[in-house]
Amino acid sequence: MDELIYKLKQEIIEALNLEDMKPEDIDENASLFGEGLGLDSIDALELIVLMEKNYGIKLKDPAQGKEIFKSVTVMADFIQKNRTK
Amino acid sequence: MIKHNVYISPDKVLVDGKALTHNEKGSALLTELYRNNVSDYPKFFKMDTLSKLGFVASELLLNAEGNRDFEPREDRAVIFFNKHASLQADTHYQSTIQDPEHFFPSPAAFVYTLPNIVTGEIAIRNKYFGETSFIVVEDYDEKIIERNLKNSFQDPMTKSIIGGWLDCLDEEHFEAKIFLLYKD
């Protein structure tokens, strides 16, 4: 799981162009939106694309993202349980 | 009356005619200008090259003007002109949907597939609520630019305009010739 969390942080940094940020700078338990990383709605869509592209997970309902993108840990847990690649 | 002007090409930066020293070229130059002159707006890194160009050019222009208070205002317009619209962003987005086997449309790439996005980026950063326009023309033509900006001053609300030429073909070919124009 730790390995997946680290990889996911790297993928988030790359997909969202979080320049100057290293995986170590992201608290895996902090909120991705609002106070935490301060991501916006376009970033949420980009995360949905990331999950499909890298892990073969297609969200049936985009509203699911609200729960899944709570933190990197929650996201990694969801990926581990639902990944098809 | 033009109060300040900024020129940026892949290897040259002028603010009010004075050259700014720099080490980088091309799009890396825009990042260098951001780091040296702005540095507090991380959304810069998400922008396409046209928006990065317009953003750093406007920052240099507004720093030259001074007294930046970021208070909401309706008396300033942002009006640019170019030849290549948002071609680089369009091409980049197309690359994310080109292959039916790897069809992953990028929302972050898609949002920049209009040239006027850069005028919005500048308006949001500075809390401008005046006119924002981006006019695509065949070639650089001072007369067309002058005529359009003059027309914009017919709106009694508009007292000044960040305007001029802002063109980007790719990361190595771009040009900003922008200025801060006040109503006579």
PDB file of C-alpha atoms in Angstrom:
ATOM      1  CA  MET A   1       0.000   0.000   0.000  1.00  0.00           C
ATOM      2  CA  ASP A   2       2.847   2.418   0.843  1.00  0.00           C
ATOM      3  CA  GLU A   3       4.319   1.809  -2.578  1.00  0.00           C
ATOM      4  CA  LEU A   4       0.988   2.584  -4.265  1.00  0.00           C
ATOM      5  CA  ILE A   5       0.560   5.753  -2.177  1.00  0.00           C
ATOM      6  CA  TYR A   6       4.013   6.975  -3.236  1.00  0.00           C
ATOM      7  CA  LYS A   7       3.384   6.130  -6.900  1.00  0.00           C
ATOM      8  CA  LEU A   8      -0.002   7.834  -6.760  1.00  0.00           C
ATOM      9  CA  LYS A   9       1.566  10.994  -5.337  1.00  0.00           C
ATOM     10  CA  GLN A  10       4.041  11.026  -8.237  1.00  0.00           C
ATOM     11  CA  GLU A  11       1.219  10.556 -10.746  1.00  0.00           C
ATOM     12  CA  ILE A  12      -0.868  13.331  -9.171  1.00  0.00           C
ATOM     13  CA  ILE A  13       2.090  15.742  -9.291  1.00  0.00           C
ATOM     14  CA  GLU A  14       2.662  14.947 -12.960  1.00  0.00           C
ATOM     15  CA  ALA A  15      -0.991  14.957 -14.040  1.00  0.00           C
ATOM     16  CA  LEU A  16      -1.856  18.186 -12.233  1.00  0.00           C
ATOM     17  CA  ASN A  17       1.408  20.040 -12.965  1.00  0.00           C
ATOM     18  CA  LEU A  18       2.103  20.622  -9.271  1.00  0.00           C
ATOM     19  CA  GLU A  19       5.465  22.173 -10.074  1.00  0.00           C
ATOM     20  CA  ASP A  20       8.068  22.344  -7.283  1.00  0.00           C
ATOM     21  CA  MET A  21       6.217  19.666  -5.320  1.00  0.00           C
ATOM     22  CA  LYS A  22       7.700  16.321  -4.310  1.00  0.00           C
ATOM     23  CA  PRO A  23       5.772  13.233  -3.151  1.00  0.00           C
ATOM     24  CA  GLU A  24       7.115  13.901   0.358  1.00  0.00           C
ATOM     25  CA  ASP A  25       5.381  17.299   0.364  1.00  0.00           C
ATOM     26  CA  ILE A  26       1.940  15.713   0.062  1.00  0.00           C
ATOM     27  CA  ASP A  27       0.350  14.543   3.306  1.00  0.00           C
ATOM     28  CA  GLU A  28      -1.433  11.348   2.273  1.00  0.00           C
ATOM     29  CA  ASN A  29      -4.130  11.936   4.891  1.00  0.00           C
ATOM     30  CA  ALA A  30      -4.764  15.595   4.096  1.00  0.00           C
ATOM     31  CA  SER A  31      -7.746  16.698   2.016  1.00  0.00           C
ATOM     32  CA  LEU A  32      -6.977  16.959  -1.702  1.00  0.00           C
ATOM     33  CA  PHE A  33      -9.499  19.752  -2.215  1.00  0.00           C
ATOM     34  CA  GLY A  34     -10.130  22.937  -0.259  1.00  0.00           C
ATOM     35  CA  GLU A  35      -7.686  23.363   2.590  1.00  0.00           C
ATOM     36  CA  GLY A  36      -5.264  20.576   1.627  1.00  0.00           C
ATOM     37  CA  LEU A  37      -3.671  20.678  -1.812  1.00  0.00           C
ATOM     38  CA  GLY A  38      -6.225  23.264  -2.920  1.00  0.00           C
ATOM     39  CA  LEU A  39      -7.197  21.478  -6.117  1.00  0.00           C
ATOM     40  CA  ASP A  40     -10.084  22.698  -8.283  1.00  0.00           C
ATOM     41  CA  SER A  41     -12.888  21.078 -10.302  1.00  0.00           C
ATOM     42  CA  ILE A  42     -10.726  20.682 -13.427  1.00  0.00           C
ATOM     43  CA  ASP A  43      -8.173  18.828 -11.285  1.00  0.00           C
ATOM     44  CA  ALA A  44     -10.973  16.506 -10.101  1.00  0.00           C
ATOM     45  CA  LEU A  45     -11.774  15.661 -13.729  1.00  0.00           C
ATOM     46  CA  GLU A  46      -8.080  15.093 -14.397  1.00  0.00           C
ATOM     47  CA  LEU A  47      -7.922  12.662 -11.446  1.00  0.00           C
ATOM     48  CA  ILE A  48     -10.874  10.741 -12.906  1.00  0.00           C
ATOM     49  CA  VAL A  49      -8.930  10.470 -16.196  1.00  0.00           C
ATOM     50  CA  LEU A  50      -5.790   9.392 -14.270  1.00  0.00           C
ATOM     51  CA  MET A  51      -7.661   6.538 -12.575  1.00  0.00           C
ATOM     52  CA  GLU A  52      -9.035   5.278 -15.879  1.00  0.00           C
ATOM     53  CA  LYS A  53      -5.773   5.655 -17.791  1.00  0.00           C
ATOM     54  CA  ASN A  54      -3.401   4.194 -15.207  1.00  0.00           C
ATOM     55  CA  TYR A  55      -5.595   1.749 -13.287  1.00  0.00           C
ATOM     56  CA  GLY A  56      -8.483   0.938 -15.638  1.00  0.00           C
ATOM     57  CA  ILE A  57     -11.062   2.284 -13.210  1.00  0.00           C
ATOM     58  CA  LYS A  58     -14.059   3.962 -14.803  1.00  0.00           C
ATOM     59  CA  LEU A  59     -16.183   5.925 -12.341  1.00  0.00           C
ATOM     60  CA  LYS A  60     -19.846   5.319 -13.154  1.00  0.00           C
ATOM     61  CA  ASP A  61     -20.937   8.359 -11.222  1.00  0.00           C
ATOM     62  CA  PRO A  62     -18.592  11.415 -11.133  1.00  0.00           C
ATOM     63  CA  ALA A  63     -20.161  12.302  -7.767  1.00  0.00           C
ATOM     64  CA  GLN A  64     -18.294   9.276  -6.379  1.00  0.00           C
ATOM     65  CA  GLY A  65     -15.158  11.404  -6.699  1.00  0.00           C
ATOM     66  CA  LYS A  66     -16.226  13.404  -3.659  1.00  0.00           C
ATOM     67  CA  GLU A  67     -15.654  10.351  -1.463  1.00  0.00           C
ATOM     68  CA  ILE A  68     -12.720   8.823  -3.357  1.00  0.00           C
ATOM     69  CA  PHE A  69     -10.665  12.017  -3.574  1.00  0.00           C
ATOM     70  CA  LYS A  70     -10.866  12.770   0.146  1.00  0.00           C
ATOM     71  CA  SER A  71      -7.158  12.058   0.496  1.00  0.00           C
ATOM     72  CA  VAL A  72      -4.364  10.142  -1.235  1.00  0.00           C
ATOM     73  CA  THR A  73      -4.821   7.288   1.262  1.00  0.00           C
ATOM     74  CA  VAL A  74      -8.555   6.981   0.508  1.00  0.00           C
ATOM     75  CA  MET A  75      -7.825   7.177  -3.219  1.00  0.00           C
ATOM     76  CA  ALA A  76      -5.100   4.496  -3.007  1.00  0.00           C
ATOM     77  CA  ASP A  77      -7.420   2.225  -1.021  1.00  0.00           C
ATOM     78  CA  PHE A  78     -10.143   2.599  -3.666  1.00  0.00           C
ATOM     79  CA  ILE A  79      -7.643   1.890  -6.456  1.00  0.00           C
ATOM     80  CA  GLN A  80      -6.314  -1.219  -4.723  1.00  0.00           C
ATOM     81  CA  LYS A  81      -9.822  -2.637  -4.410  1.00  0.00           C
ATOM     82  CA  ASN A  82     -11.053  -1.725  -7.911  1.00  0.00           C
ATOM     83  CA  ARG A  83      -8.077  -1.665 -10.281  1.00  0.00           C
ATOM     84  CA  THR A  84      -8.226  -3.687 -13.491  1.00  0.00           C
ATOM     85  CA  LYS A  85      -4.628  -2.987 -14.530  1.00  0.00           C
TER      86      LYS A  85
ATOM     87  CA  MET B   1      -1.791  57.320 -24.261  1.00  0.00           C
ATOM     88  CA  ILE B   2       0.531  54.336 -23.751  1.00  0.00           C
ATOM     89  CA  LYS B   3       1.987  54.357 -20.227  1.00  0.00           C
ATOM     90  CA  HIS B   4       4.020  51.155 -20.179  1.00  0.00           C
ATOM     91  CA  ASN B   5       4.929  48.405 -22.611  1.00  0.00           C
ATOM     92  CA  VAL B   6       6.376  44.914 -22.523  1.00  0.00           C
ATOM     93  CA  TYR B   7       7.970  42.857 -25.254  1.00  0.00           C
ATOM     94  CA  ILE B   8       8.718  39.143 -24.881  1.00  0.00           C
ATOM     95  CA  SER B   9      10.100  36.797 -27.532  1.00  0.00           C
ATOM     96  CA  PRO B  10      11.755  33.399 -26.916  1.00  0.00           C
ATOM     97  CA  ASP B  11      15.108  35.104 -26.302  1.00  0.00           C
ATOM     98  CA  LYS B  12      14.360  38.739 -25.477  1.00  0.00           C
ATOM     99  CA  VAL B  13      12.490  40.623 -22.755  1.00  0.00           C
ATOM    100  CA  LEU B  14      11.980  44.379 -22.741  1.00  0.00           C
ATOM    101  CA  VAL B  15      10.071  46.402 -20.173  1.00  0.00           C
ATOM    102  CA  ASP B  16       9.508  49.991 -21.273  1.00  0.00           C
ATOM    103  CA  GLY B  17      12.286  49.481 -23.782  1.00  0.00           C
ATOM    104  CA  LYS B  18      14.839  48.293 -21.214  1.00  0.00           C
ATOM    105  CA  ALA B  19      16.205  44.757 -21.581  1.00  0.00           C
ATOM    106  CA  LEU B  20      15.701  42.351 -18.703  1.00  0.00           C
ATOM    107  CA  THR B  21      18.568  39.945 -18.086  1.00  0.00           C
ATOM    108  CA  HIS B  22      17.696  36.256 -18.192  1.00  0.00           C
ATOM    109  CA  ASN B  23      19.342  32.856 -18.627  1.00  0.00           C
ATOM    110  CA  GLU B  24      16.628  30.776 -20.268  1.00  0.00           C
ATOM    111  CA  LYS B  25      15.037  30.714 -23.713  1.00  0.00           C
ATOM    112  CA  GLY B  26      11.684  29.585 -25.081  1.00  0.00           C
ATOM    113  CA  SER B  27       9.006  28.458 -22.636  1.00  0.00           C
ATOM    114  CA  ALA B  28      11.689  28.004 -19.926  1.00  0.00           C
ATOM    115  CA  LEU B  29      12.174  31.776 -20.170  1.00  0.00           C
ATOM    116  CA  LEU B  30       8.513  32.290 -19.220  1.00  0.00           C
ATOM    117  CA  THR B  31       8.988  30.089 -16.143  1.00  0.00           C
ATOM    118  CA  GLU B  32      12.145  32.029 -15.236  1.00  0.00           C
ATOM    119  CA  LEU B  33      10.232  35.320 -15.541  1.00  0.00           C
ATOM    120  CA  TYR B  34       7.462  33.875 -13.362  1.00  0.00           C
ATOM    121  CA  ARG B  35       9.901  32.742 -10.660  1.00  0.00           C
ATOM    122  CA  ASN B  36      11.810  36.043 -10.654  1.00  0.00           C
ATOM    123  CA  ASN B  37       8.874  38.433 -10.899  1.00  0.00           C
ATOM    124  CA  VAL B  38       5.709  36.724  -9.652  1.00  0.00           C
ATOM    125  CA  SER B  39       6.145  33.428  -7.736  1.00  0.00           C
ATOM    126  CA  ASP B  40       2.862  33.570  -5.762  1.00  0.00           C
ATOM    127  CA  TYR B  41       0.443  32.168  -8.351  1.00  0.00           C
ATOM    128  CA  PRO B  42       1.035  28.390  -8.758  1.00  0.00           C
ATOM    129  CA  LYS B  43      -1.828  28.173 -11.262  1.00  0.00           C
ATOM    130  CA  PHE B  44       0.771  29.494 -13.712  1.00  0.00           C
ATOM    131  CA  PHE B  45       2.202  25.975 -14.042  1.00  0.00           C
ATOM    132  CA  LYS B  46      -1.134  24.599 -15.242  1.00  0.00           C
ATOM    133  CA  MET B  47      -1.469  27.138 -18.059  1.00  0.00           C
ATOM    134  CA  ASP B  48      -0.775  26.579 -21.742  1.00  0.00           C
ATOM    135  CA  THR B  49       2.110  28.547 -23.296  1.00  0.00           C
ATOM    136  CA  LEU B  50      -0.141  31.328 -24.659  1.00  0.00           C
ATOM    137  CA  SER B  51      -1.598  31.930 -21.198  1.00  0.00           C
ATOM    138  CA  LYS B  52       1.850  31.748 -19.551  1.00  0.00           C
ATOM    139  CA  LEU B  53       3.096  34.319 -22.054  1.00  0.00           C
ATOM    140  CA  GLY B  54       0.156  36.677 -21.473  1.00  0.00           C
ATOM    141  CA  PHE B  55       0.277  36.156 -17.732  1.00  0.00           C
ATOM    142  CA  VAL B  56       3.980  36.972 -17.228  1.00  0.00           C
ATOM    143  CA  ALA B  57       3.828  39.824 -19.772  1.00  0.00           C
ATOM    144  CA  SER B  58       0.881  41.374 -17.910  1.00  0.00           C
ATOM    145  CA  GLU B  59       2.660  40.901 -14.576  1.00  0.00           C
ATOM    146  CA  LEU B  60       5.750  42.738 -15.844  1.00  0.00           C
ATOM    147  CA  LEU B  61       3.506  45.472 -17.243  1.00  0.00           C
ATOM    148  CA  LEU B  62       1.548  45.882 -14.011  1.00  0.00           C
ATOM    149  CA  ASN B  63       4.699  45.761 -11.884  1.00  0.00           C
ATOM    150  CA  ALA B  64       6.017  48.624 -14.049  1.00  0.00           C
ATOM    151  CA  GLU B  65       2.808  50.527 -13.337  1.00  0.00           C
ATOM    152  CA  GLY B  66       3.193  49.882  -9.589  1.00  0.00           C
ATOM    153  CA  ASN B  67       0.636  50.352  -6.794  1.00  0.00           C
ATOM    154  CA  ARG B  68      -0.889  46.912  -7.261  1.00  0.00           C
ATOM    155  CA  ASP B  69      -3.724  46.526  -4.789  1.00  0.00           C
ATOM    156  CA  PHE B  70      -5.753  43.717  -6.408  1.00  0.00           C
ATOM    157  CA  GLU B  71      -8.977  45.557  -5.578  1.00  0.00           C
ATOM    158  CA  PRO B  72     -11.938  44.765  -7.852  1.00  0.00           C
ATOM    159  CA  ARG B  73     -12.321  47.306 -10.676  1.00  0.00           C
ATOM    160  CA  GLU B  74     -14.486  47.675 -13.767  1.00  0.00           C
ATOM    161  CA  ASP B  75     -12.591  50.437 -15.562  1.00  0.00           C
ATOM    162  CA  ARG B  76      -9.821  48.292 -17.057  1.00  0.00           C
ATOM    163  CA  ALA B  77     -10.192  46.058 -20.112  1.00  0.00           C
ATOM    164  CA  VAL B  78      -7.957  43.255 -21.382  1.00  0.00           C
ATOM    165  CA  ILE B  79      -7.919  43.039 -25.204  1.00  0.00           C
ATOM    166  CA  PHE B  80      -5.423  40.998 -27.177  1.00  0.00           C
ATOM    167  CA  PHE B  81      -4.840  40.115 -30.830  1.00  0.00           C
ATOM    168  CA  ASN B  82      -2.998  37.281 -32.522  1.00  0.00           C
ATOM    169  CA  LYS B  83      -2.661  35.078 -35.589  1.00  0.00           C
ATOM    170  CA  HIS B  84      -2.499  31.529 -34.224  1.00  0.00           C
ATOM    171  CA  ALA B  85      -5.436  31.629 -31.749  1.00  0.00           C
ATOM    172  CA  SER B  86      -4.906  28.720 -29.282  1.00  0.00           C
ATOM    173  CA  LEU B  87      -3.360  26.388 -31.855  1.00  0.00           C
ATOM    174  CA  GLN B  88      -0.748  24.893 -29.512  1.00  0.00           C
ATOM    175  CA  ALA B  89      -3.366  24.025 -26.863  1.00  0.00           C
ATOM    176  CA  ASP B  90      -5.677  22.664 -29.582  1.00  0.00           C
ATOM    177  CA  THR B  91      -2.904  20.407 -30.917  1.00  0.00           C
ATOM    178  CA  HIS B  92      -2.001  19.234 -27.414  1.00  0.00           C
ATOM    179  CA  TYR B  93      -5.626  18.408 -26.630  1.00  0.00           C
ATOM    180  CA  GLN B  94      -6.004  16.627 -29.972  1.00  0.00           C
ATOM    181  CA  SER B  95      -3.059  14.398 -29.010  1.00  0.00           C
ATOM    182  CA  THR B  96      -5.037  13.151 -25.987  1.00  0.00           C
ATOM    183  CA  ILE B  97      -7.916  11.981 -28.220  1.00  0.00           C
ATOM    184  CA  GLN B  98      -6.001  10.927 -31.340  1.00  0.00           C
ATOM    185  CA  ASP B  99      -5.702   7.208 -30.635  1.00  0.00           C
ATOM    186  CA  PRO B 100      -9.021   5.328 -30.247  1.00  0.00           C
ATOM    187  CA  GLU B 101      -7.146   2.686 -28.207  1.00  0.00           C
ATOM    188  CA  HIS B 102      -5.810   5.306 -25.792  1.00  0.00           C
ATOM    189  CA  PHE B 103      -8.638   7.810 -25.771  1.00  0.00           C
ATOM    190  CA  PHE B 104      -8.148   9.911 -22.630  1.00  0.00           C
ATOM    191  CA  PRO B 105      -9.398  13.484 -23.191  1.00  0.00           C
ATOM    192  CA  SER B 106      -7.529  15.733 -20.799  1.00  0.00           C
ATOM    193  CA  PRO B 107      -9.837  18.275 -19.102  1.00  0.00           C
ATOM    194  CA  ALA B 108      -6.825  20.375 -18.063  1.00  0.00           C
ATOM    195  CA  ALA B 109      -5.689  20.552 -21.699  1.00  0.00           C
ATOM    196  CA  PHE B 110      -9.220  21.177 -22.992  1.00  0.00           C
ATOM    197  CA  VAL B 111      -9.830  24.276 -20.845  1.00  0.00           C
ATOM    198  CA  TYR B 112      -7.121  26.146 -22.765  1.00  0.00           C
ATOM    199  CA  THR B 113      -8.501  25.437 -26.231  1.00  0.00           C
ATOM    200  CA  LEU B 114      -9.690  29.019 -26.704  1.00  0.00           C
ATOM    201  CA  PRO B 115      -7.357  32.025 -26.992  1.00  0.00           C
ATOM    202  CA  ASN B 116      -9.513  34.252 -24.784  1.00  0.00           C
ATOM    203  CA  ILE B 117      -8.783  32.049 -21.751  1.00  0.00           C
ATOM    204  CA  VAL B 118      -5.635  34.132 -21.197  1.00  0.00           C
ATOM    205  CA  THR B 119      -7.685  37.332 -20.923  1.00  0.00           C
ATOM    206  CA  GLY B 120      -9.759  35.604 -18.231  1.00  0.00           C
ATOM    207  CA  GLU B 121      -6.635  34.432 -16.393  1.00  0.00           C
ATOM    208  CA  ILE B 122      -5.381  38.043 -16.232  1.00  0.00           C
ATOM    209  CA  ALA B 123      -8.803  39.396 -15.233  1.00  0.00           C
ATOM    210  CA  ILE B 124      -9.162  36.802 -12.445  1.00  0.00           C
ATOM    211  CA  ARG B 125      -5.651  37.434 -11.102  1.00  0.00           C
ATOM    212  CA  ASN B 126      -6.208  41.202 -10.971  1.00  0.00           C
ATOM    213  CA  LYS B 127      -9.949  41.261 -10.213  1.00  0.00           C
ATOM    214  CA  TYR B 128     -10.788  43.126 -13.407  1.00  0.00           C
ATOM    215  CA  PHE B 129     -14.474  43.146 -14.289  1.00  0.00           C
ATOM    216  CA  GLY B 130     -14.211  45.211 -17.484  1.00  0.00           C
ATOM    217  CA  GLU B 131     -14.210  44.015 -21.098  1.00  0.00           C
ATOM    218  CA  THR B 132     -12.084  40.993 -22.006  1.00  0.00           C
ATOM    219  CA  SER B 133     -11.652  40.178 -25.685  1.00  0.00           C
ATOM    220  CA  PHE B 134      -9.300  38.205 -27.878  1.00  0.00           C
ATOM    221  CA  ILE B 135      -9.381  39.008 -31.581  1.00  0.00           C
ATOM    222  CA  VAL B 136      -7.794  36.636 -34.105  1.00  0.00           C
ATOM    223  CA  VAL B 137      -6.466  38.383 -37.224  1.00  0.00           C
ATOM    224  CA  GLU B 138      -4.597  37.299 -40.335  1.00  0.00           C
ATOM    225  CA  ASP B 139      -1.353  39.081 -39.457  1.00  0.00           C
ATOM    226  CA  TYR B 140       0.028  41.699 -37.096  1.00  0.00           C
ATOM    227  CA  ASP B 141      -1.553  44.992 -38.098  1.00  0.00           C
ATOM    228  CA  GLU B 142      -1.197  48.071 -35.914  1.00  0.00           C
ATOM    229  CA  LYS B 143      -4.120  49.788 -37.628  1.00  0.00           C
ATOM    230  CA  ILE B 144      -6.522  46.954 -36.769  1.00  0.00           C
ATOM    231  CA  ILE B 145      -5.299  46.905 -33.173  1.00  0.00           C
ATOM    232  CA  GLU B 146      -5.573  50.681 -32.829  1.00  0.00           C
ATOM    233  CA  ARG B 147      -9.047  50.791 -34.346  1.00  0.00           C
ATOM    234  CA  ASN B 148     -10.392  48.052 -32.102  1.00  0.00           C
ATOM    235  CA  LEU B 149      -8.908  49.524 -28.932  1.00  0.00           C
ATOM    236  CA  LYS B 150     -10.280  52.949 -29.836  1.00  0.00           C
ATOM    237  CA  ASN B 151     -13.717  51.387 -30.236  1.00  0.00           C
ATOM    238  CA  SER B 152     -13.444  49.779 -26.807  1.00  0.00           C
ATOM    239  CA  PHE B 153     -12.995  53.198 -25.226  1.00  0.00           C
ATOM    240  CA  GLN B 154     -16.500  54.071 -26.445  1.00  0.00           C
ATOM    241  CA  ASP B 155     -17.684  52.139 -23.405  1.00  0.00           C
ATOM    242  CA  PRO B 156     -17.778  54.944 -20.826  1.00  0.00           C
ATOM    243  CA  MET B 157     -16.778  52.460 -18.114  1.00  0.00           C
ATOM    244  CA  THR B 158     -13.395  51.696 -19.729  1.00  0.00           C
ATOM    245  CA  LYS B 159     -10.596  54.059 -18.698  1.00  0.00           C
ATOM    246  CA  SER B 160      -7.571  51.868 -19.456  1.00  0.00           C
ATOM    247  CA  ILE B 161      -6.716  48.755 -21.472  1.00  0.00           C
ATOM    248  CA  ILE B 162      -4.080  46.065 -21.224  1.00  0.00           C
ATOM    249  CA  GLY B 163      -3.820  45.378 -24.923  1.00  0.00           C
ATOM    250  CA  GLY B 164      -1.675  44.399 -27.858  1.00  0.00           C
ATOM    251  CA  TRP B 165      -0.273  41.411 -29.690  1.00  0.00           C
ATOM    252  CA  LEU B 166      -0.006  38.028 -28.002  1.00  0.00           C
ATOM    253  CA  ASP B 167       0.846  35.178 -30.322  1.00  0.00           C
ATOM    254  CA  CYS B 168       2.091  31.657 -29.684  1.00  0.00           C
ATOM    255  CA  LEU B 169       2.754  28.923 -32.217  1.00  0.00           C
ATOM    256  CA  ASP B 170       4.600  26.590 -29.843  1.00  0.00           C
ATOM    257  CA  GLU B 171       7.044  26.602 -26.924  1.00  0.00           C
ATOM    258  CA  GLU B 172       9.829  28.001 -29.100  1.00  0.00           C
ATOM    259  CA  HIS B 173       7.859  30.497 -31.181  1.00  0.00           C
ATOM    260  CA  PHE B 174       5.901  33.226 -29.459  1.00  0.00           C
ATOM    261  CA  GLU B 175       5.709  36.980 -29.176  1.00  0.00           C
ATOM    262  CA  ALA B 176       4.108  39.408 -26.766  1.00  0.00           C
ATOM    263  CA  LYS B 177       3.959  43.107 -27.623  1.00  0.00           C
ATOM    264  CA  ILE B 178       1.599  44.457 -25.028  1.00  0.00           C
ATOM    265  CA  PHE B 179       1.008  47.810 -23.447  1.00  0.00           C
ATOM    266  CA  LEU B 180      -1.036  49.680 -20.897  1.00  0.00           C
ATOM    267  CA  LEU B 181      -3.174  52.195 -22.710  1.00  0.00           C
ATOM    268  CA  TYR B 182      -5.065  55.020 -21.020  1.00  0.00           C
ATOM    269  CA  LYS B 183      -8.015  56.924 -22.469  1.00  0.00           C
ATOM    270  CA  ASP B 184      -6.821  60.306 -23.808  1.00  0.00           C
TER     271      ASP B 184
END
